[in-house]
Short mmCIF file of C-alpha atoms in Angstrom, two decimals:
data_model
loop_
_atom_site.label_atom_id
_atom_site.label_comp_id
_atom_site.label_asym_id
_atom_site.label_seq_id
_atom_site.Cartn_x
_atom_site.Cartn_y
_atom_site.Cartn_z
CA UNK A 550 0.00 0.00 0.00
CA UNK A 551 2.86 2.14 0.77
CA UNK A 552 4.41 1.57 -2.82
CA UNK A 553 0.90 3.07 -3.88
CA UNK A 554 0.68 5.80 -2.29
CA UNK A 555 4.37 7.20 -2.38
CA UNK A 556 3.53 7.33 -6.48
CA UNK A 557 1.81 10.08 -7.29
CA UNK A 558 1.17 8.43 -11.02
CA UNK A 559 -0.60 5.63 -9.15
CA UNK A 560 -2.15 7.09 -5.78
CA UNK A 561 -4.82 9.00 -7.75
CA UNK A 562 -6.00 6.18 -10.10
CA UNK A 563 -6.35 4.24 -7.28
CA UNK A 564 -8.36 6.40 -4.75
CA UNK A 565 -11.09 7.42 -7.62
CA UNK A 566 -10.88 3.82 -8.08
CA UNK A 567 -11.59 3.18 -4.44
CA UNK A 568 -13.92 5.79 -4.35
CA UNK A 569 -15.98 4.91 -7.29
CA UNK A 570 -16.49 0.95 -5.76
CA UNK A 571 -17.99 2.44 -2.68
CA UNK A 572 -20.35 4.33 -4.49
CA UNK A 573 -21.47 1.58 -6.17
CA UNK A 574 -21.90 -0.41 -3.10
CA UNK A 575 -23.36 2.20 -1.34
CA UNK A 576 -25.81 2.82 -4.30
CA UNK A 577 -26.45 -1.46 -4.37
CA UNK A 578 -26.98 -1.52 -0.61
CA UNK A 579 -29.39 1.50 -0.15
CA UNK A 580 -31.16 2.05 -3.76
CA UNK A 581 -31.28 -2.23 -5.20
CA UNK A 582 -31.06 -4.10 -1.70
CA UNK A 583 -33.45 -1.90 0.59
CA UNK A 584 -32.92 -1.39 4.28
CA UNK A 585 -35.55 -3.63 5.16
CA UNK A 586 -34.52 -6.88 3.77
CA UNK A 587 -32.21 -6.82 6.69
CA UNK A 588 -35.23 -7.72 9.26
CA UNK A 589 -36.50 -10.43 6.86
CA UNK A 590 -35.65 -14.16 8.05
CA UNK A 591 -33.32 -16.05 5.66
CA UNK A 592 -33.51 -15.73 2.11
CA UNK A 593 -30.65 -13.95 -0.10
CA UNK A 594 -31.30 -10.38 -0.02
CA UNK A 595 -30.63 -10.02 3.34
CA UNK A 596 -27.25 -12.01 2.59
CA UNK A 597 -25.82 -9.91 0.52
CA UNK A 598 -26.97 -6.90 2.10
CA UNK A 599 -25.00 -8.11 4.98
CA UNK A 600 -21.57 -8.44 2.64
CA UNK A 601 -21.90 -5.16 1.25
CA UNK A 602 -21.78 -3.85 4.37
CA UNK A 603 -19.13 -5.60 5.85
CA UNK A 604 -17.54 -4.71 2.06
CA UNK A 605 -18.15 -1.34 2.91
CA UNK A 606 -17.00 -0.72 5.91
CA UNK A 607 -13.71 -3.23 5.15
CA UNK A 608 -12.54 -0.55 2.24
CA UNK A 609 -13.17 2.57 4.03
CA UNK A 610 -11.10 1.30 7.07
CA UNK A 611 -8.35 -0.24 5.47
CA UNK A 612 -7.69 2.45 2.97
CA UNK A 613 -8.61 5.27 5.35
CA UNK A 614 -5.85 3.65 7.76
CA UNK A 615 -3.50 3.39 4.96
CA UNK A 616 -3.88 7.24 3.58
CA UNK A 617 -3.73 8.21 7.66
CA UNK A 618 -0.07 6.04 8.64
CA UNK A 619 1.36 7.53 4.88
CA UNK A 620 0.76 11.16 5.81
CA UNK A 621 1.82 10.86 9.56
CA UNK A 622 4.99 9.10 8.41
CA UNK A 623 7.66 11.53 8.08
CA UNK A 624 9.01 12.48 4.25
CA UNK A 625 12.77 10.95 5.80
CA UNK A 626 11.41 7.30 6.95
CA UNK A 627 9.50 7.54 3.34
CA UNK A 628 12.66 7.00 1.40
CA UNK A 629 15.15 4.22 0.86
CA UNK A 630 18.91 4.31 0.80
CA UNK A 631 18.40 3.01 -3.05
CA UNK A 632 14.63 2.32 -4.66
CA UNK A 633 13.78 1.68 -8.42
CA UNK A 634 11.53 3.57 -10.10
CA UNK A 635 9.20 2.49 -12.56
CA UNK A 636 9.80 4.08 -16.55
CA UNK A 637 6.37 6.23 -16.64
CA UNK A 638 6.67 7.55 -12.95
CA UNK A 639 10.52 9.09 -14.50
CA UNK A 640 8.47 12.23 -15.63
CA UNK A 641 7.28 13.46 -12.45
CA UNK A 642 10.57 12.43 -10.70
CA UNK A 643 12.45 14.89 -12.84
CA UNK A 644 10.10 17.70 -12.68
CA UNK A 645 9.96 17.71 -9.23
CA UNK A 646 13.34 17.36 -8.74
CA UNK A 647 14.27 20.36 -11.17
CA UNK A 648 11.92 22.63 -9.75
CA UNK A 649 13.80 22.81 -6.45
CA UNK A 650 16.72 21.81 -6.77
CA UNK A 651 20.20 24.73 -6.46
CA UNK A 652 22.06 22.00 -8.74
CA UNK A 653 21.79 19.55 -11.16
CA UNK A 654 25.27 17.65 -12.74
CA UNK A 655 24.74 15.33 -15.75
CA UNK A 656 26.56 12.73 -16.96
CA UNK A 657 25.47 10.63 -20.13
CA UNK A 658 26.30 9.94 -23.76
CA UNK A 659 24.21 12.99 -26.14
CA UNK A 660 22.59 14.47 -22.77
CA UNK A 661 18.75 15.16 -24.71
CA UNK A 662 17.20 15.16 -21.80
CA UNK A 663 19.42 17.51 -20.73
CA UNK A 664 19.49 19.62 -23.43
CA UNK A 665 15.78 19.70 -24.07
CA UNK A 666 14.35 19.81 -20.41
CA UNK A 667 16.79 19.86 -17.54
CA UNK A 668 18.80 22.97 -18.93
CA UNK A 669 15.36 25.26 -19.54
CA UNK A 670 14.04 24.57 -16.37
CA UNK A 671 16.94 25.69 -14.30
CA UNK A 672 17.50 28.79 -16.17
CA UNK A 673 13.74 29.28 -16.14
CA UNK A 674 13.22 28.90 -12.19
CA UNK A 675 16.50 30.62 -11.45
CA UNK A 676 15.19 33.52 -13.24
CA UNK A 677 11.97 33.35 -11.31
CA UNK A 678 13.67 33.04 -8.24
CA UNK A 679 16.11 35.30 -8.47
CA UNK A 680 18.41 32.62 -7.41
CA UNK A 681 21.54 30.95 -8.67
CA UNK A 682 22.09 27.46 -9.67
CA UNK A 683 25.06 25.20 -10.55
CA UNK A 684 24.77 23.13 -13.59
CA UNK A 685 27.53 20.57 -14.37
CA UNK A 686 27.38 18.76 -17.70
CA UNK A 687 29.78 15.85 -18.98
CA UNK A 688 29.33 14.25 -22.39
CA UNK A 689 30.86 12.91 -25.08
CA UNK A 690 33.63 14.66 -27.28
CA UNK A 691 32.05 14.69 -30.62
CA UNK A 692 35.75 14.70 -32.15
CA UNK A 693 37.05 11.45 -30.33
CA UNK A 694 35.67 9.72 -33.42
CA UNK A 695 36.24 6.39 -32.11
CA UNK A 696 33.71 6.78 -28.88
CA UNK A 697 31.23 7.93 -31.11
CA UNK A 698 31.34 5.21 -33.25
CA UNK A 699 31.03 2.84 -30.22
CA UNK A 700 28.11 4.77 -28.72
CA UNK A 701 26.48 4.73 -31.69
CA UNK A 702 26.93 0.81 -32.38
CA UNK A 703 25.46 0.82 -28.50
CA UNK A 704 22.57 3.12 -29.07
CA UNK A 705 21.21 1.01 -31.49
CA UNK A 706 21.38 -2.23 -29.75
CA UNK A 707 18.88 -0.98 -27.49
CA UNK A 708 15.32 -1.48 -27.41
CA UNK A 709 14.26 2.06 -27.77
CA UNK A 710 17.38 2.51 -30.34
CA UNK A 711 15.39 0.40 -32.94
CA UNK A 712 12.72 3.10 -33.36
CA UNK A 713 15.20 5.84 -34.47
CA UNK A 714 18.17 6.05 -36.56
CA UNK A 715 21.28 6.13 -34.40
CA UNK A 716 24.58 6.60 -36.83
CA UNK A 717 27.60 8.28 -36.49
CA UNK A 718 26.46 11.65 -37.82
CA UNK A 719 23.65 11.58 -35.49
CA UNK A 720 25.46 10.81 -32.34
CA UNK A 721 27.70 13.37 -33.32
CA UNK A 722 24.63 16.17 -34.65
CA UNK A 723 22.92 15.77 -30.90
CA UNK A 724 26.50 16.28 -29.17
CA UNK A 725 26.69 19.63 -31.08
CA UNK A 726 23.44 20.48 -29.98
CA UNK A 727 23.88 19.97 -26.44
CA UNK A 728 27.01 21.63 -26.74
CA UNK A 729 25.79 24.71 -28.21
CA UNK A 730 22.60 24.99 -26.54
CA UNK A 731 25.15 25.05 -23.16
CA UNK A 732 27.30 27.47 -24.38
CA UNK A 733 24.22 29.97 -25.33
CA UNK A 734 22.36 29.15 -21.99
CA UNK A 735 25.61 30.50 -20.58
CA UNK A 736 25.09 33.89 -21.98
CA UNK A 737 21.65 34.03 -21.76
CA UNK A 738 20.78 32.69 -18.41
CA UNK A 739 23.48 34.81 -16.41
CA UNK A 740 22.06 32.85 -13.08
CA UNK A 741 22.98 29.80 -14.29
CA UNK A 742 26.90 28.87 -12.78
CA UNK A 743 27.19 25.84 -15.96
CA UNK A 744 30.23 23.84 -16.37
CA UNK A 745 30.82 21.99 -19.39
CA UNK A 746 33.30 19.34 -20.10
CA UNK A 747 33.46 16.63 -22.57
CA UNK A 748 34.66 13.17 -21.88
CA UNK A 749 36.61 10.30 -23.76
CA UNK A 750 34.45 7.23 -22.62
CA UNK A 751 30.97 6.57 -22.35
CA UNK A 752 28.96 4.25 -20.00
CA UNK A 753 25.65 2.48 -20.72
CA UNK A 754 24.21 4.63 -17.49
CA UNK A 755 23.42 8.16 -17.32
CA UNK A 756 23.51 9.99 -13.75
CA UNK A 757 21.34 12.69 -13.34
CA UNK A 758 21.92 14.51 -9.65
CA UNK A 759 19.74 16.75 -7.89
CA UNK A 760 19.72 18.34 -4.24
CA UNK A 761 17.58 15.66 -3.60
CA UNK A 762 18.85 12.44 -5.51
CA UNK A 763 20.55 10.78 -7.89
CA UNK A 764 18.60 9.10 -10.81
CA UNK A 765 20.37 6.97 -12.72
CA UNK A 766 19.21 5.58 -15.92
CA UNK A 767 19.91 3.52 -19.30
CA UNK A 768 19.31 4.53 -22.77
CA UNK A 769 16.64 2.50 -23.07
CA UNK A 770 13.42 4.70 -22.07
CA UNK A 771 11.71 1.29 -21.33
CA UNK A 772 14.37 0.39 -18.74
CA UNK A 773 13.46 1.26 -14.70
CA UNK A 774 15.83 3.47 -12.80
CA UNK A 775 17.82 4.02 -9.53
CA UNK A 776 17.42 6.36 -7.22
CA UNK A 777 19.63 7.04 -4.54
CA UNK A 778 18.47 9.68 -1.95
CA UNK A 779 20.52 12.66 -0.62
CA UNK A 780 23.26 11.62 2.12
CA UNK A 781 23.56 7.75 1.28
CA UNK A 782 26.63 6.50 0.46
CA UNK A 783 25.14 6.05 -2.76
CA UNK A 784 24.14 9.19 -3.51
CA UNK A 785 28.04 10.46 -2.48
CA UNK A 786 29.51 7.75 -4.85
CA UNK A 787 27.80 8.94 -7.58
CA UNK A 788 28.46 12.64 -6.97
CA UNK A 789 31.91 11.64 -7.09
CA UNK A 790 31.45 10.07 -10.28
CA UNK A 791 30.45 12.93 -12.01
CA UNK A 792 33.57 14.47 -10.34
CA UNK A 793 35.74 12.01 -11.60
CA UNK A 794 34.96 11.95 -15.09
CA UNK A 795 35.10 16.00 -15.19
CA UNK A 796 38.89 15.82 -14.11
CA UNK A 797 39.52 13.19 -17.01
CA UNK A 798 37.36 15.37 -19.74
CA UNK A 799 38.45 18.90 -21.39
CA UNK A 800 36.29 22.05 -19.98
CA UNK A 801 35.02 23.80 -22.84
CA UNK A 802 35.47 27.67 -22.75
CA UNK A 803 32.70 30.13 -22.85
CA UNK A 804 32.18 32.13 -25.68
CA UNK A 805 33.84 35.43 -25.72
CA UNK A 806 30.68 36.94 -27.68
CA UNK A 807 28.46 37.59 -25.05
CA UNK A 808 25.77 38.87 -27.26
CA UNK A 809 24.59 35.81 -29.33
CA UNK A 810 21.31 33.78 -27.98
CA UNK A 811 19.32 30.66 -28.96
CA UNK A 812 16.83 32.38 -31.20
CA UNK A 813 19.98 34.13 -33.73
CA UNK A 814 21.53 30.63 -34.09
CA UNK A 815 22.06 29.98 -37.92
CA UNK A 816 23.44 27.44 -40.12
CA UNK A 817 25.67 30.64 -40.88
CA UNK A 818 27.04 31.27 -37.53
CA UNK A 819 26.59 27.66 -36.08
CA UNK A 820 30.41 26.90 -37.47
CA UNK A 821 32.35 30.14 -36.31
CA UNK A 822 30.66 29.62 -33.03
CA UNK A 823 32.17 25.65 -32.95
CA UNK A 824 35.61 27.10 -34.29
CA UNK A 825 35.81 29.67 -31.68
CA UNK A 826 35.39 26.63 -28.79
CA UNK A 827 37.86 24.30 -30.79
CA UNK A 828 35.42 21.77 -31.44
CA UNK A 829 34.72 21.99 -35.50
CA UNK A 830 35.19 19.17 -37.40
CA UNK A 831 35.74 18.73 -40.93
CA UNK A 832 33.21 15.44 -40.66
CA UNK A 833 30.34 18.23 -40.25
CA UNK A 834 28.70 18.62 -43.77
CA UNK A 835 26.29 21.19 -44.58
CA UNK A 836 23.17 18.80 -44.11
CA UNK A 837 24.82 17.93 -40.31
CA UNK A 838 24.55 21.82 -39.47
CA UNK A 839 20.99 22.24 -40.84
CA UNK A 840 19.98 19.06 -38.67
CA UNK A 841 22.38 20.30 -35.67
CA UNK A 842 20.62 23.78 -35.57
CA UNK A 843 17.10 21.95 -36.03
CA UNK A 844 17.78 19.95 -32.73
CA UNK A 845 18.51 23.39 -31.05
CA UNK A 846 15.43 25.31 -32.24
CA UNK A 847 13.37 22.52 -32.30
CA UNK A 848 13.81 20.55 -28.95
CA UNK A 849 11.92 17.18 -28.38
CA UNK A 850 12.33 16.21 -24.93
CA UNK A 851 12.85 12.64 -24.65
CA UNK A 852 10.48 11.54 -21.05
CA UNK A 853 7.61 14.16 -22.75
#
């Protein structure tokens, strides 16, 4: 019942579902089965009057005795050193997460998630706020040709790979776009304290740390994930983690034009902007910009 309850994606399905079964009892025992029949000797009506009541009465206890022990237990006994998390309750793990949380540090293959949700929501509620937040990033180097290749051989072998093309070239498009959008986000969301830096290996987990928790996930969007609460030894390792593979990566330099944003970004200035950071690449063909600037101005987030 607990399980229930703690999942937001679950708890209200099943209290309208609860509620709805003793309305229909209650509308059986009163309306079709008629007070009365409960002073008549033997027969069935009085039978099943008496099981809808005792049906009745069973469900409102037991669930009201549930709901009353899960909001008197405190938020801390609620949560596990390390819990798995069902695929569709992801979405509301992540939004909740990013709404509060002063940091969030990434550490994946492309980072679309990232990119597409994660990075707009911290700029957005630091602006609101009037607040700053740290953002730490690690991806792939979209010049290490060699990773690339091997993520993309590994992207595919998954079950959500097979619904999507996942080459070379588009391994190495979304890495551009991440690595753009960052570098823009750093001039236009002044709030946001973002480190990026872009690593030689790739895992088949992505870490995705809050105040709150770690989540850790798999490319496949069918997969469940891990999450390890604030002040486990869990949680620590995988802060650490992140850590770790930042001091093995290159941290890519700001740009020095402070005036450029999201909604200027052009095919025409998409491969100054990549010289100026060190990161062009002769392998980047006119078709791979127009598809590189497409995943910037047209984000699809990944969990929507």
């Amino acid at each position: 019942m607990n399980e229930i309850m703690d999942k937001e994606y679950a708890r209200r399905p099943f209290l309208l579902a609860v509620g709805a079964i003793l309305i229909i009892f209650a509308i059986l025992r009163h309306y079709v089965i008629p007070d009365q029949t409960s002073t008549i000797p033997g027969g069935w009506l009085p039978f099943f009057a008496t099981i809808l009541d005792g049906l009745i009465a069973s469900i409102f206890v037991t669930v009201g005795i549930a709901l009353t022990i899960w909001k008197l237990t405190p938020n801390i006994l609620k949560k596990s050193n390390i819990r798995i998390v069902e695929p569709k309750a992801l979405k509301a793990l992540f939004r909740g997460a990013l709404q509060t949380s002063e940091i969030w540090w990434y550490k994946g293959g492309c980072g679309r998630f990232f990119r597409t949700s994660a990075l707009p929501t911290m700029a957005k509620c630091a602006r609101e706020m009037s607040h700053s937040r740290e953002v730490r990033v690690c991806i792939l180097n979209p010049l290490n040709e060699k990773t690339v290749k091997k993520h993309a051989r590994h992207r595919s072998s998954t079950a959500s790979g097979q619904a999507e093309e996942w080459t070379e070239s588009q391994v190495r498009n979304e890495l551009y776009a991440t690595i753009v959008t960052t570098l823009l986000y750093q001039i236009e969301a002044p709030a946001l304290r973002i480190t990026l830096s872009l690593i030689p290996s790739y895992s088949a987990f992505r870490i995705d740390l809050s105040d709150d928790y770690a989540i850790i996930t798999k490319e496949d969007r069918e997969a469940p994930a891990i999450v390890c609460d604030r002040g486990t030894y869990f949680y620590k390792s995988y802060k650490d983690e992140i850590g770790l593979a930042e001091s093995q990566g290159d941290t890519v330099p700001p740009l020095r034009d402070n005036q450029m944003n999201l909604s200027e970004l052009t095919v025409a200035n998409l491969k100054p902007l990549l010289e100026e950071v060190k990161l062009w690449s002769d392998r980047i063909t006119t078709s791979d910009q127009e598809k590189i600037v497409n995943l910037i101005q047209n984000p699809v987030n990944p969990y929507a």
